[in-house]
Amino acid sequence: MIKLRKIFILSIALLFASVLFADMVVPVSALPQSARSFIQNTFPNAQIFKVEGDDGKFKAKLNNGIEIKFLPNGEWESIDSDYTPIPPTVLPNAVQNTVKNSYPQALITDVEKEFGNYKIKLNNMTELFISSSGQLIGQKMDD
């Protein structure tokens, strides 16, 4: 009986902790202005339908299937797409050129900034690792 009570209390505590630390829906106006401008300029035909905030970071979900994670300063950290290609213009010119020269017909479906480098997934199941200066560091087939 005591063991069951401990399990029950532990379960309630874990449930409370998960709710307490979960992303919270916030108004679009909570996004930094630079993040809202980025969305408007990069995806002009899309509407923001949900914004979540957690520990100063934000996640914006757009009605075209794009999800963008932003740092507290409004700089994007990652962009993920279900079915809408991500414009190469989100990348520095050197990185854009490397992607275009490596796979000219492929579309970008996911971009992530990692320690000054970029991890880019393409619609041909290829994952590229490119430095901010445009050097191709590595590539692999995405599984």
Coordinates of N, CA and C in Angstrom, one line a residue:
M1 N 0.8 -1.2 0.0 CA 0.0 0.0 0.0 C 0.9 1.3 0.0
I2 N 1.9 1.3 0.8 CA 2.8 2.4 0.9 C 3.5 2.6 -0.5
K3 N 3.9 1.5 -1.1 CA 4.6 1.5 -2.3 C 3.7 2.1 -3.4
L4 N 2.4 1.8 -3.4 CA 1.5 2.3 -4.4 C 1.3 3.8 -4.2
R5 N 1.3 4.2 -2.9 CA 1.1 5.6 -2.6 C 2.3 6.4 -3.1
K6 N 3.5 5.9 -3.0 CA 4.7 6.5 -3.5 C 4.7 6.7 -5.0
I7 N 4.3 5.6 -5.6 CA 4.2 5.6 -7.1 C 3.2 6.7 -7.6
F8 N 2.1 6.7 -6.9 CA 1.0 7.7 -7.2 C 1.6 9.1 -7.0
I9 N 2.2 9.4 -5.9 CA 2.7 10.7 -5.6 C 3.8 11.1 -6.7
L10 N 4.7 10.1 -7.0 CA 5.7 10.4 -8.0 C 5.1 10.7 -9.4
S11 N 4.0 9.9 -9.7 CA 3.3 10.2 -11.0 C 2.7 11.6 -11.1
I12 N 2.1 12.0 -10.0 CA 1.5 13.3 -9.9 C 2.6 14.4 -10.0
A13 N 3.7 14.2 -9.3 CA 4.8 15.1 -9.4 C 5.4 15.2 -10.8
L14 N 5.6 14.1 -11.5 CA 6.1 14.1 -12.9 C 5.1 14.8 -13.8
L15 N 3.8 14.6 -13.6 CA 2.8 15.2 -14.4 C 2.8 16.7 -14.2
F16 N 2.9 17.2 -13.0 CA 3.0 18.6 -12.7 C 4.2 19.2 -13.3
A17 N 5.4 18.5 -13.2 CA 6.6 19.1 -13.7 C 6.5 19.2 -15.2
S18 N 5.9 18.2 -15.9 CA 5.9 18.3 -17.3 C 5.0 19.5 -17.8
V19 N 3.9 19.7 -17.1 CA 3.0 20.8 -17.4 C 3.7 22.2 -17.1
L20 N 4.4 22.2 -16.0 CA 5.1 23.4 -15.6 C 6.2 23.8 -16.5
F21 N 6.9 22.9 -17.1 CA 8.0 23.2 -18.0 C 7.7 23.1 -19.5
A22 N 6.5 22.9 -19.8 CA 6.1 22.7 -21.2 C 6.1 24.1 -21.9
D23 N 6.2 24.1 -23.2 CA 6.1 25.3 -24.0 C 4.7 25.8 -23.7
M24 N 4.6 27.2 -23.6 CA 3.3 27.8 -23.3 C 2.9 28.6 -24.6
V25 N 1.7 28.5 -25.0 CA 1.2 29.3 -26.1 C 1.2 30.8 -25.7
V26 N 1.8 31.6 -26.5 CA 1.9 33.1 -26.2 C 1.3 33.8 -27.4
P27 N 0.9 35.1 -27.3 CA 0.4 35.9 -28.4 C 1.6 36.1 -29.4
V28 N 1.2 36.3 -30.7 CA 2.1 36.6 -31.7 C 3.0 37.8 -31.4
S29 N 2.4 38.8 -30.7 CA 3.1 40.0 -30.3 C 4.2 39.7 -29.3
A30 N 4.2 38.5 -28.7 CA 5.4 38.2 -27.8 C 6.6 37.9 -28.6
L31 N 6.5 37.5 -29.9 CA 7.7 37.3 -30.7 C 8.5 38.6 -30.9
P32 N 9.8 38.5 -30.8 CA 10.5 39.8 -31.1 C 10.2 40.3 -32.4
Q33 N 10.3 41.6 -32.6 CA 9.9 42.3 -33.9 C 10.8 41.7 -35.0
S34 N 12.1 41.4 -34.7 CA 12.9 40.9 -35.8 C 12.5 39.5 -36.3
A35 N 11.9 38.7 -35.4 CA 11.4 37.4 -35.8 C 10.2 37.6 -36.6
R36 N 9.3 38.5 -36.2 CA 8.1 38.7 -37.0 C 8.4 39.3 -38.4
S37 N 9.4 40.2 -38.5 CA 9.9 40.7 -39.8 C 10.5 39.6 -40.6
F38 N 11.3 38.7 -40.0 CA 11.9 37.6 -40.7 C 10.8 36.7 -41.4
I39 N 9.8 36.4 -40.6 CA 8.7 35.6 -41.1 C 8.0 36.3 -42.3
Q40 N 7.7 37.6 -42.1 CA 6.9 38.3 -43.1 C 7.8 38.5 -44.4
N41 N 9.1 38.7 -44.3 CA 9.9 38.8 -45.5 C 10.2 37.5 -46.1
T42 N 10.4 36.4 -45.4 CA 10.8 35.1 -45.9 C 9.6 34.3 -46.4
F43 N 8.5 34.4 -45.7 CA 7.3 33.7 -46.1 C 6.1 34.6 -46.2
P44 N 6.1 35.5 -47.2 CA 5.1 36.6 -47.2 C 3.7 36.2 -47.4
N45 N 3.4 35.0 -47.9 CA 2.1 34.5 -48.0 C 1.6 33.6 -46.9
A46 N 2.4 33.4 -45.9 CA 2.1 32.6 -44.7 C 1.6 33.4 -43.6
Q47 N 0.8 32.8 -42.8 CA 0.2 33.4 -41.5 C 0.7 32.6 -40.3
I48 N 1.1 33.3 -39.3 CA 1.4 32.6 -38.0 C 0.2 32.2 -37.4
F49 N 0.1 30.9 -37.1 CA -1.1 30.4 -36.4 C -0.9 30.0 -35.0
K50 N 0.4 29.9 -34.6 CA 0.6 29.5 -33.2 C 2.0 29.9 -32.8
V51 N 2.2 30.5 -31.6 CA 3.5 30.8 -31.1 C 3.6 30.2 -29.7
E52 N 4.7 29.5 -29.5 CA 5.0 28.9 -28.2 C 6.2 29.6 -27.6
G53 N 6.2 29.8 -26.3 CA 7.4 30.4 -25.7 C 7.9 29.5 -24.5
D54 N 9.2 29.5 -24.4 CA 9.7 28.7 -23.3 C 11.1 29.2 -23.0
D55 N 11.3 29.7 -21.8 CA 12.7 30.1 -21.4 C 13.3 31.2 -22.3
G56 N 12.4 32.1 -22.8 CA 12.9 33.1 -23.7 C 13.0 32.8 -25.1
K57 N 12.9 31.5 -25.4 CA 13.0 31.1 -26.8 C 11.5 30.9 -27.3
F58 N 11.4 31.0 -28.6 CA 10.1 30.9 -29.2 C 10.0 29.9 -30.4
K59 N 8.8 29.3 -30.6 CA 8.6 28.4 -31.7 C 7.3 29.0 -32.4
A60 N 7.5 29.4 -33.7 CA 6.4 29.9 -34.5 C 6.0 28.8 -35.5
K61 N 4.7 28.5 -35.5 CA 4.2 27.6 -36.5 C 3.3 28.4 -37.5
L62 N 3.6 28.2 -38.8 CA 2.9 28.9 -39.9 C 1.9 28.0 -40.5
N63 N 0.9 28.6 -41.2 CA -0.1 27.8 -41.8 C 0.3 27.1 -43.1
N64 N 1.6 27.3 -43.5 CA 2.1 26.6 -44.7 C 3.0 25.4 -44.3
G65 N 2.9 25.0 -43.0 CA 3.7 23.8 -42.6 C 5.1 24.1 -42.1
I66 N 5.5 25.4 -42.1 CA 6.8 25.7 -41.6 C 6.8 25.9 -40.1
E67 N 7.8 25.5 -39.4 CA 8.0 25.7 -38.0 C 9.4 26.3 -37.8
I68 N 9.4 27.5 -37.1 CA 10.7 28.2 -36.9 C 10.9 28.4 -35.4
K69 N 12.1 28.0 -35.0 CA 12.5 28.2 -33.6 C 13.4 29.5 -33.6
F70 N 13.1 30.4 -32.7 CA 13.9 31.6 -32.5 C 14.5 31.7 -31.2
L71 N 15.7 32.3 -31.2 CA 16.4 32.7 -29.9 C 15.7 33.9 -29.3
P72 N 16.0 34.2 -28.0 CA 15.4 35.4 -27.4 C 15.6 36.7 -28.2
N73 N 16.7 36.8 -28.9 CA 17.0 38.0 -29.6 C 16.3 38.1 -31.0
G74 N 15.5 37.1 -31.3 CA 14.7 37.1 -32.6 C 15.4 36.4 -33.7
E75 N 16.7 36.0 -33.5 CA 17.4 35.3 -34.6 C 16.9 33.8 -34.7
W76 N 16.7 33.4 -35.9 CA 16.2 32.0 -36.1 C 17.3 31.0 -35.7
E77 N 16.9 29.9 -35.2 CA 17.8 28.8 -34.8 C 17.6 27.6 -35.7
S78 N 16.4 27.3 -36.0 CA 16.1 26.2 -37.0 C 14.8 26.5 -37.7
I79 N 14.7 25.9 -38.9 CA 13.5 26.1 -39.7 C 13.2 24.7 -40.2
D80 N 12.0 24.2 -40.0 CA 11.6 22.9 -40.4 C 10.3 23.0 -41.2
S81 N 10.2 22.2 -42.3 CA 9.1 22.2 -43.2 C 8.5 20.8 -43.4
D82 N 7.2 20.8 -43.4 CA 6.5 19.5 -43.7 C 6.4 19.3 -45.2
Y83 N 6.1 20.4 -45.9 CA 5.9 20.3 -47.4 C 6.2 21.5 -48.2
T84 N 6.5 22.6 -47.5 CA 6.8 23.8 -48.2 C 8.4 24.0 -48.3
P85 N 8.9 24.2 -49.5 CA 10.4 24.3 -49.5 C 10.8 25.6 -48.8
I86 N 12.0 25.5 -48.1 CA 12.6 26.6 -47.4 C 13.4 27.4 -48.4
P87 N 13.2 28.7 -48.5 CA 14.0 29.5 -49.5 C 15.4 29.5 -49.1
P88 N 16.3 29.3 -50.1 CA 17.8 29.3 -49.8 C 18.2 30.7 -49.3
T89 N 17.5 31.7 -49.5 CA 17.9 33.1 -49.0 C 18.0 33.2 -47.5
V90 N 17.5 32.2 -46.8 CA 17.6 32.2 -45.3 C 19.1 32.0 -44.9
L91 N 19.9 31.5 -45.9 CA 21.3 31.1 -45.6 C 22.2 32.2 -46.1
P92 N 23.4 32.3 -45.5 CA 24.4 33.2 -46.1 C 24.7 32.8 -47.5
N93 N 25.2 33.8 -48.3 CA 25.4 33.5 -49.7 C 26.4 32.4 -50.0
A94 N 27.4 32.3 -49.2 CA 28.4 31.2 -49.4 C 27.8 29.8 -49.1
V95 N 26.9 29.7 -48.2 CA 26.2 28.4 -47.9 C 25.2 28.1 -49.0
Q96 N 24.5 29.2 -49.4 CA 23.6 29.0 -50.6 C 24.3 28.4 -51.8
N97 N 25.4 29.0 -52.1 CA 26.2 28.6 -53.3 C 26.6 27.1 -53.1
T98 N 27.0 26.7 -52.0 CA 27.5 25.3 -51.8 C 26.3 24.4 -52.0
V99 N 25.1 24.7 -51.4 CA 24.0 23.9 -51.6 C 23.6 23.8 -53.1
K100 N 23.6 24.9 -53.8 CA 23.2 25.0 -55.2 C 24.2 24.2 -56.0
N101 N 25.5 24.4 -55.8 CA 26.5 23.7 -56.6 C 26.5 22.2 -56.3
S102 N 26.2 21.8 -55.1 CA 26.2 20.3 -54.7 C 25.0 19.6 -55.2
Y103 N 23.8 20.2 -55.1 CA 22.6 19.6 -55.5 C 21.7 20.6 -56.1
P104 N 21.9 21.0 -57.3 CA 21.2 22.1 -58.0 C 19.7 21.9 -58.1
Q105 N 19.2 20.6 -58.1 CA 17.8 20.4 -58.3 C 17.0 20.2 -57.0
A106 N 17.8 20.0 -55.9 CA 17.1 19.7 -54.6 C 16.6 20.9 -53.9
L107 N 15.5 20.7 -53.1 CA 14.9 21.7 -52.3 C 15.3 21.5 -50.8
I108 N 15.3 22.6 -50.1 CA 15.7 22.6 -48.7 C 14.4 22.3 -47.9
T109 N 14.5 21.3 -47.0 CA 13.3 21.0 -46.2 C 13.5 21.3 -44.7
D110 N 14.8 21.5 -44.3 CA 15.1 21.6 -42.9 C 16.5 22.3 -42.8
V111 N 16.6 23.3 -41.9 CA 17.8 24.0 -41.7 C 18.0 24.2 -40.2
E112 N 19.2 24.0 -39.8 CA 19.5 24.2 -38.3 C 20.9 24.8 -38.2
K113 N 21.0 25.8 -37.4 CA 22.3 26.4 -37.1 C 22.9 25.6 -35.9
E114 N 24.2 25.1 -36.1 CA 24.9 24.4 -35.1 C 26.3 24.9 -34.9
F115 N 26.5 25.6 -33.9 CA 27.9 26.1 -33.5 C 28.6 26.8 -34.7
G116 N 27.8 27.7 -35.3 CA 28.4 28.5 -36.4 C 28.3 27.8 -37.8
N117 N 27.9 26.6 -37.8 CA 27.7 25.8 -39.0 C 26.2 25.6 -39.3
Y118 N 26.0 25.0 -40.5 CA 24.6 24.7 -40.9 C 24.4 23.2 -41.2
K119 N 23.3 22.7 -40.6 CA 22.9 21.3 -41.0 C 21.6 21.5 -41.9
I120 N 21.7 21.0 -43.1 CA 20.7 21.3 -44.1 C 20.2 19.9 -44.6
K121 N 18.9 19.7 -44.5 CA 18.3 18.6 -45.1 C 17.6 18.9 -46.4
L122 N 17.8 18.1 -47.4 CA 17.2 18.3 -48.7 C 16.1 17.3 -49.0
N123 N 15.3 17.6 -50.0 CA 14.2 16.7 -50.3 C 14.6 15.4 -51.0
N124 N 15.9 15.3 -51.3 CA 16.4 14.1 -51.9 C 17.0 13.2 -50.9
M125 N 16.7 13.4 -49.6 CA 17.1 12.6 -48.5 C 18.6 12.8 -48.1
T126 N 19.2 13.9 -48.6 CA 20.6 14.2 -48.3 C 20.7 15.2 -47.2
E127 N 21.6 15.0 -46.3 CA 21.8 15.9 -45.2 C 23.2 16.5 -45.4
L128 N 23.3 17.8 -45.5 CA 24.6 18.5 -45.7 C 25.1 19.2 -44.4
F129 N 26.3 19.2 -44.2 CA 26.9 20.0 -43.1 C 27.9 21.0 -43.7
I130 N 27.6 22.3 -43.6 CA 28.3 23.3 -44.2 C 28.7 24.4 -43.2
S131 N 30.0 24.8 -43.3 CA 30.4 25.9 -42.5 C 29.8 27.2 -42.9
S132 N 29.8 28.2 -42.0 CA 29.2 29.5 -42.4 C 30.0 30.2 -43.5
S133 N 31.2 29.7 -43.8 CA 32.0 30.3 -44.9 C 31.7 29.5 -46.2
G134 N 30.9 28.5 -46.2 CA 30.5 27.8 -47.4 C 31.2 26.5 -47.6
Q135 N 32.1 26.1 -46.7 CA 32.8 24.9 -46.9 C 32.0 23.7 -46.6
L136 N 31.9 22.7 -47.5 CA 31.1 21.5 -47.3 C 32.0 20.6 -46.3
I137 N 31.5 20.4 -45.1 CA 32.2 19.7 -44.0 C 31.9 18.2 -44.2
G138 N 30.6 17.9 -44.5 CA 30.2 16.5 -44.7 C 28.9 16.4 -45.2
Q139 N 28.5 15.1 -45.6 CA 27.1 14.9 -46.0 C 26.8 13.4 -45.8
K140 N 25.5 13.1 -45.7 CA 25.1 11.8 -45.5 C 23.7 11.6 -46.0
M141 N 23.3 10.4 -46.2 CA 21.9 10.1 -46.6 C 21.1 10.1 -45.3
D142 N 20.0 10.9 -45.3 CA 19.1 11.0 -44.2 C 18.2 9.8 -44.1
D143 N 18.1 9.2 -43.0 CA 17.2 8.0 -42.9 C 16.0 8.2 -42.0

